[in-house]
Short mmCIF file of N, CA and C in Angstrom, two decimals:
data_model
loop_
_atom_site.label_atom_id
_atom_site.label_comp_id
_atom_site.label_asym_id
_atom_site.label_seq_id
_atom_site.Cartn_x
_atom_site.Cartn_y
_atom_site.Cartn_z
N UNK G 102 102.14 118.97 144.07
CA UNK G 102 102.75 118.92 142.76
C UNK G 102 101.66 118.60 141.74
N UNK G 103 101.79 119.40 140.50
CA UNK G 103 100.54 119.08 139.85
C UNK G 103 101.20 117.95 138.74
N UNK G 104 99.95 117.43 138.20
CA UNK G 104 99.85 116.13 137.35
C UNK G 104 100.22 116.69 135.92
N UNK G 105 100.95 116.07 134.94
CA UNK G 105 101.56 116.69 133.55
C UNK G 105 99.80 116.75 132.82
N UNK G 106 99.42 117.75 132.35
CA UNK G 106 98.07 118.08 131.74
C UNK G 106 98.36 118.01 130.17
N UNK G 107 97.83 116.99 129.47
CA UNK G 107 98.44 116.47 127.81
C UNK G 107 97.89 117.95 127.30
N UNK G 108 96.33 118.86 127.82
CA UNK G 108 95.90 119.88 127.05
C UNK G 108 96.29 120.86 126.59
N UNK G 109 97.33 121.14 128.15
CA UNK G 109 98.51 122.37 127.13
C UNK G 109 99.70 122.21 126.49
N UNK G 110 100.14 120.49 126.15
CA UNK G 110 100.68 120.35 125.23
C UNK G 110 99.81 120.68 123.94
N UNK G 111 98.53 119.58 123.91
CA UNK G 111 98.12 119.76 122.56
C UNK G 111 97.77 121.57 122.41
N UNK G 112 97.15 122.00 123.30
CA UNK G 112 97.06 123.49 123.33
C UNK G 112 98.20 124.50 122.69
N UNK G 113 99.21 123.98 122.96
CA UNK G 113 100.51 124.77 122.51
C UNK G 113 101.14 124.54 120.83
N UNK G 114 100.87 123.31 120.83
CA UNK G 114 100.84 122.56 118.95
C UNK G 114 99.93 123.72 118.27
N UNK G 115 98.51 123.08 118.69
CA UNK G 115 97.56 124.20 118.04
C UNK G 115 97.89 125.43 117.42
N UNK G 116 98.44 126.37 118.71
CA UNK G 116 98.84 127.68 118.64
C UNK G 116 100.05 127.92 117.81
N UNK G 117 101.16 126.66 117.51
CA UNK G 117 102.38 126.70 116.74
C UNK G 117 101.84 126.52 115.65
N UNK G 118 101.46 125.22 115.19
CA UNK G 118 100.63 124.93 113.91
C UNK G 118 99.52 126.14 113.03
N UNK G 119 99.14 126.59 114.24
CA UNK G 119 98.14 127.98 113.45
C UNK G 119 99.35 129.12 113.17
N UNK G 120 100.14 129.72 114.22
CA UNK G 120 101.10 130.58 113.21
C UNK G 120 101.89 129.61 112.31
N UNK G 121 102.08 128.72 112.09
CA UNK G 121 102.63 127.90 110.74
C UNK G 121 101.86 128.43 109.20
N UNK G 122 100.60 128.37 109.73
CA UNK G 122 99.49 128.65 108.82
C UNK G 122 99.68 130.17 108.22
N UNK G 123 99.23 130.54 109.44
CA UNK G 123 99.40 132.13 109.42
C UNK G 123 100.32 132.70 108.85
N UNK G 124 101.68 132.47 108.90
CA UNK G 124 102.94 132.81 108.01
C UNK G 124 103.17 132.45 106.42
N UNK G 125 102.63 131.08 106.41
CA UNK G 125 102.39 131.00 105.09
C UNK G 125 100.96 131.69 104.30
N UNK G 126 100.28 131.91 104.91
CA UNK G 126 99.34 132.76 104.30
C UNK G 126 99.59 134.10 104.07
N UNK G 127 100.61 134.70 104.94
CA UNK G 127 100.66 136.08 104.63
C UNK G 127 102.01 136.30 103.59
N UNK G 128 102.84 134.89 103.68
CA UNK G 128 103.65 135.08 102.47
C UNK G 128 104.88 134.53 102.47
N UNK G 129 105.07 134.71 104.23
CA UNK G 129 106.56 134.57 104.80
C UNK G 129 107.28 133.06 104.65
N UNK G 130 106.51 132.30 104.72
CA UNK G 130 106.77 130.85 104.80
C UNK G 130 106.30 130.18 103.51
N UNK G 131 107.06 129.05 103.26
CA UNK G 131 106.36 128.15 101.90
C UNK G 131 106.29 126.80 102.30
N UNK G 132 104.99 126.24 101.98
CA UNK G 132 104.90 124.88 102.17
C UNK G 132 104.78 124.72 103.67
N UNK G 133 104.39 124.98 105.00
CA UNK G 133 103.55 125.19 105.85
C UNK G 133 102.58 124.32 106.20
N UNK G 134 101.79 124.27 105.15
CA UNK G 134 100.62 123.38 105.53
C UNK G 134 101.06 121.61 105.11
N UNK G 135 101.94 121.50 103.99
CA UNK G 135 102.40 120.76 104.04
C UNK G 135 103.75 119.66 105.43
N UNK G 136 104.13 120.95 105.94
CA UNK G 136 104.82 120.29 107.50
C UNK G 136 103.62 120.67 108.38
N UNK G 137 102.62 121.22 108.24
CA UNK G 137 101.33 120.87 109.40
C UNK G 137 100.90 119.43 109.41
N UNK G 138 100.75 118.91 107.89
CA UNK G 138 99.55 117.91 107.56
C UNK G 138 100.98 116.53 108.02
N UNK G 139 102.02 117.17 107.46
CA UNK G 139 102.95 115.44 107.91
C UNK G 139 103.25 115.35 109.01
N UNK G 140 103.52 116.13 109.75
CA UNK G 140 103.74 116.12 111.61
C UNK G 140 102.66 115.50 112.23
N UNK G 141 101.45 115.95 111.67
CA UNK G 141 100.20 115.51 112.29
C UNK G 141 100.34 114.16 111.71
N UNK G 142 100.66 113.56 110.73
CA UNK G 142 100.38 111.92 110.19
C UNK G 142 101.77 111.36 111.00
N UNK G 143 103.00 111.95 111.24
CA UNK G 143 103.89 111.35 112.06
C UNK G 143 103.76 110.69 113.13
N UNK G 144 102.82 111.87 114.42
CA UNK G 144 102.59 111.87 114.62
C UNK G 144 101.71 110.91 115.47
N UNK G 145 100.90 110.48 114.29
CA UNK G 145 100.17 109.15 114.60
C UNK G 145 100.60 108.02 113.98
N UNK G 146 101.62 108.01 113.43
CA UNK G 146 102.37 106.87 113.21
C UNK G 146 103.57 106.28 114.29
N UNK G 147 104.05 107.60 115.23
CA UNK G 147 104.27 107.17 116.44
C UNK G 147 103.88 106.83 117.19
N UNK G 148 101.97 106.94 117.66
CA UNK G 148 101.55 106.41 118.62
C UNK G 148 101.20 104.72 118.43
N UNK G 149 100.78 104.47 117.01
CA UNK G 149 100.50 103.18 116.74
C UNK G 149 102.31 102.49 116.87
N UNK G 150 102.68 102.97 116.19
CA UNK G 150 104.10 102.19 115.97
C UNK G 150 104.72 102.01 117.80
N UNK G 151 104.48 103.08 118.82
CA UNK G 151 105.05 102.16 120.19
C UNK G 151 103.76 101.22 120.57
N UNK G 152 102.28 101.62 120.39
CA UNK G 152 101.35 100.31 120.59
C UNK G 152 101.77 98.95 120.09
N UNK G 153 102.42 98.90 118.91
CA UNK G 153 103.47 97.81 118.54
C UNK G 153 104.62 97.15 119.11
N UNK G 154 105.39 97.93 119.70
CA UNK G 154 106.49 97.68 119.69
C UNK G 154 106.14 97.41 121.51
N UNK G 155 105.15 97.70 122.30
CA UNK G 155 104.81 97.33 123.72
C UNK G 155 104.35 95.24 123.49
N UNK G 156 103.57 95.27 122.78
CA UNK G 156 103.09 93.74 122.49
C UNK G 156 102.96 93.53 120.64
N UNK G 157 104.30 93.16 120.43
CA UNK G 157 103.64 93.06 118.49
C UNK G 157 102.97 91.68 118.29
N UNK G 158 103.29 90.68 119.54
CA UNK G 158 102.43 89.57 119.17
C UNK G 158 100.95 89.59 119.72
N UNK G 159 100.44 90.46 120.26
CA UNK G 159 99.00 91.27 120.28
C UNK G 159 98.53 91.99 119.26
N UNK G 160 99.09 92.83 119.51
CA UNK G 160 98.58 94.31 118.81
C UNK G 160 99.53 94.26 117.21
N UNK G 161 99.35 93.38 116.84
CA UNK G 161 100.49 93.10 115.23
C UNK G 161 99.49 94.03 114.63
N UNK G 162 98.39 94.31 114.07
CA UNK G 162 97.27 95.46 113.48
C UNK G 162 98.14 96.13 113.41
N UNK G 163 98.70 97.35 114.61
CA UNK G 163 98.94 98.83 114.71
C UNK G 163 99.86 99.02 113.97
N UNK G 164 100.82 97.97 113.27
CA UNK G 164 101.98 98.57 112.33
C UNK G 164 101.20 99.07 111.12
N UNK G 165 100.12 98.56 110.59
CA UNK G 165 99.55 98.96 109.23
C UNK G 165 99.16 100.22 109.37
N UNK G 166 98.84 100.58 110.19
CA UNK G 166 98.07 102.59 110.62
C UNK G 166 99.04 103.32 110.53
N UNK G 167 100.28 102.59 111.45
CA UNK G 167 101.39 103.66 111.86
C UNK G 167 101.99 103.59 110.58
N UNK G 168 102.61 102.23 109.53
CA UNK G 168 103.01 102.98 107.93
C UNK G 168 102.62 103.50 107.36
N UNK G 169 101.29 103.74 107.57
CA UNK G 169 100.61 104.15 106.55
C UNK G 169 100.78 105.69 106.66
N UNK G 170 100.38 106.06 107.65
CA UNK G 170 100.59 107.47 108.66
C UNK G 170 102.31 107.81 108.50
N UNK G 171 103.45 107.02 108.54
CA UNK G 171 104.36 107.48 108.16
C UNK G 171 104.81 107.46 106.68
N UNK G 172 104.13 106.86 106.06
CA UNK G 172 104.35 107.18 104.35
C UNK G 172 103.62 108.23 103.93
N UNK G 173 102.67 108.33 104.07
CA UNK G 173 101.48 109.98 103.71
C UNK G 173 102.87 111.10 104.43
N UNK G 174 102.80 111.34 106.29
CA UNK G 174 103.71 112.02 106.72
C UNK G 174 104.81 112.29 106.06
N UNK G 175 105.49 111.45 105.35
CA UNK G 175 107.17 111.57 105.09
C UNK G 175 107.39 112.33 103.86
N UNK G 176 105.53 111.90 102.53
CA UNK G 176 105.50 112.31 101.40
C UNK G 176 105.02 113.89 101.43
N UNK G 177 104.53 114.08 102.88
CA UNK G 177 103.97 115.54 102.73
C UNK G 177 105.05 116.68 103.22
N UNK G 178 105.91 116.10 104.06
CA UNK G 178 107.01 116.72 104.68
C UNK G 178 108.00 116.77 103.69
N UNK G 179 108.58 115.85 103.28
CA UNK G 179 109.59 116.02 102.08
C UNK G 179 109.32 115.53 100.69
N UNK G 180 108.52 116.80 100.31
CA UNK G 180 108.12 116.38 98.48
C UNK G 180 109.24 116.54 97.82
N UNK G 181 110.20 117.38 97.83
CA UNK G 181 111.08 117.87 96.94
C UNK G 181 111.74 116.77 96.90
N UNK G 182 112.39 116.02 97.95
CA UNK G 182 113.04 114.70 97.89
C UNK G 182 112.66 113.57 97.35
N UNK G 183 111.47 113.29 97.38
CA UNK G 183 110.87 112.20 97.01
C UNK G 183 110.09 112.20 95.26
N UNK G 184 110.03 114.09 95.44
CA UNK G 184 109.64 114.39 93.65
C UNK G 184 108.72 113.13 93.49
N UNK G 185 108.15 112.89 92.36
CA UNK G 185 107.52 111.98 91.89
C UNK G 185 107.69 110.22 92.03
N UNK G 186 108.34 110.38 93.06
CA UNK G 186 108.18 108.77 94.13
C UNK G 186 107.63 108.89 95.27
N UNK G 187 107.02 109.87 95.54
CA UNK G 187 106.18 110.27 96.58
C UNK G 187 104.89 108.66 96.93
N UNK G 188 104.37 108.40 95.96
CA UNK G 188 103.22 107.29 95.78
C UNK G 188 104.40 106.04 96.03
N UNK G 189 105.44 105.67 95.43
CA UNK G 189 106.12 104.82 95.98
C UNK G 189 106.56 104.57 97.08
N UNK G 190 106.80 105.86 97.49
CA UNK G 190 107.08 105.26 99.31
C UNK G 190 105.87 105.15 99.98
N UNK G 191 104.55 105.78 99.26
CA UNK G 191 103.44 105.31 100.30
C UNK G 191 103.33 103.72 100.15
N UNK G 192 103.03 103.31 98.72
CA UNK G 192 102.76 102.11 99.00
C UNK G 192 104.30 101.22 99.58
N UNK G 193 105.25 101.29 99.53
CA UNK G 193 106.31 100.65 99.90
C UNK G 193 106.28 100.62 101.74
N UNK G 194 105.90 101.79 102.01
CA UNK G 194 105.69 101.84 103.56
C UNK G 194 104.86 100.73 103.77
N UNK G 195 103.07 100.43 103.38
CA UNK G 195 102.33 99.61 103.61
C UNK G 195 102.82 98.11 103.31
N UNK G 196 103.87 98.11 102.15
CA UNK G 196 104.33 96.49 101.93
C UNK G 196 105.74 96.07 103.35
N UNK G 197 106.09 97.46 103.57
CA UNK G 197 107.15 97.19 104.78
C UNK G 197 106.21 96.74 106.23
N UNK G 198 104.97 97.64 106.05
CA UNK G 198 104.12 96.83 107.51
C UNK G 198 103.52 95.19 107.08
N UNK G 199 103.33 94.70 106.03
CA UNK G 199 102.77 93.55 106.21
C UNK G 199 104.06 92.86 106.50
N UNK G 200 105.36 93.07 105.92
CA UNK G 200 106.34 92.49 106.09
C UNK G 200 107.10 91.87 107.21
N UNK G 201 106.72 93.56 108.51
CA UNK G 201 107.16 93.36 110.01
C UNK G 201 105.83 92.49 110.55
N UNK G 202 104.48 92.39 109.70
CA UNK G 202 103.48 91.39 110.81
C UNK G 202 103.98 90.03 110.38
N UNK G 203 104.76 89.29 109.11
CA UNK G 203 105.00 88.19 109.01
C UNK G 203 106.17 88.09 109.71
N UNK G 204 107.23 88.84 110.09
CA UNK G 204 108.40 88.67 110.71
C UNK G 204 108.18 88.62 112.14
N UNK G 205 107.07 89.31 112.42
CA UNK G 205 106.99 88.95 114.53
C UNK G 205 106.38 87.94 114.66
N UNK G 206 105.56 87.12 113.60
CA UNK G 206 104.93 85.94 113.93
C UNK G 206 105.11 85.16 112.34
N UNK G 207 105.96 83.92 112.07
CA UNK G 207 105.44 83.08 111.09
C UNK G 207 104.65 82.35 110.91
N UNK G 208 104.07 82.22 112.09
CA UNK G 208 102.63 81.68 111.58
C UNK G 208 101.71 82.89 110.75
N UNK G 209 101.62 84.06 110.53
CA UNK G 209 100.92 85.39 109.75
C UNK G 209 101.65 85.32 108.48
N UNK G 210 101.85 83.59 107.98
CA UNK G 210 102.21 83.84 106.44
C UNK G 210 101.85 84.94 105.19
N UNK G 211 100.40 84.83 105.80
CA UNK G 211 99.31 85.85 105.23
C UNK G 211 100.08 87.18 104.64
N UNK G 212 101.26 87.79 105.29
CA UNK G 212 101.57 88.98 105.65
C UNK G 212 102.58 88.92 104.33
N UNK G 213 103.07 88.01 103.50
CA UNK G 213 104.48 87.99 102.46
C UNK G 213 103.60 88.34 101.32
N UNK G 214 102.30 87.95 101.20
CA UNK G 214 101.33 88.51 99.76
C UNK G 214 101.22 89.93 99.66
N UNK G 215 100.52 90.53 100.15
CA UNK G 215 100.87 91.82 100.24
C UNK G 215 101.72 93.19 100.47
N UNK G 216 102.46 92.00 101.24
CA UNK G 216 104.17 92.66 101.26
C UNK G 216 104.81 92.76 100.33
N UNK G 217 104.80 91.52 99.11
CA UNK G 217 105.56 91.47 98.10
C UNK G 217 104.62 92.09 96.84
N UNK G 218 103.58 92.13 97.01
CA UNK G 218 102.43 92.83 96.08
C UNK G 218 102.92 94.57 96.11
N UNK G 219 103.05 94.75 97.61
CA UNK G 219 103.05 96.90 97.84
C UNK G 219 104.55 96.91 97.16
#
């Protein structure tokens, strides 16, 4: 039995993501590169965000990557919705991660300044 190979997953993205491209370049599709660029920031806001959620009193860091990565993601995937609050949910995402590092640990008071600052 063979072993699950991650390459022809990412191999197969590639090849979806490039006709994504491809369609919107030739006309057929709109906004394309915009669900390329937020899938890819989702993406990595899922891998940090379960590095979190395995040890958050370790790894408390990985929530700041993964909001950040899901506020860029969410603003590039749905502009029309967000129209010109697009910059608000980025920074609101980053004040929601300092928020979850003061809530898994109160001793990371540290985490309510910048939370209440984004």
């Amino acid at each position: 039995m063979r072993r699950f190979d991650f390459r022809i997953v990412f191999g197969g993205a590639l090849i979806f993501f490039g006709g994504l491209l491809l369609l919107e370049k030739m006309g057929f599709l709109r906004g394309a590169a915009g669900l390329f660029w937020g899938m890819l920031f989702l993406i990595g806001a899922g891998y940090f965000f379960q590095i979190f959620l395995r040890k958050p009193h370790t790894h408390w860091w990985t929530i700041i990557p993964a909001m950040v990565f899901f506020g860029i993601g969410a603003g590039a995937i749905l502009p029309m919705v967000f129209g010109d609050w697009g910059g608000a949910l980025f920074l609101g995402s980053i004040g929601v991660a300092f928020w979850l590092i003061y809530l898994t640990d109160r001793a990371r008071w540290w985490g309510i300044i910048p939370g209440g600052v984004l």
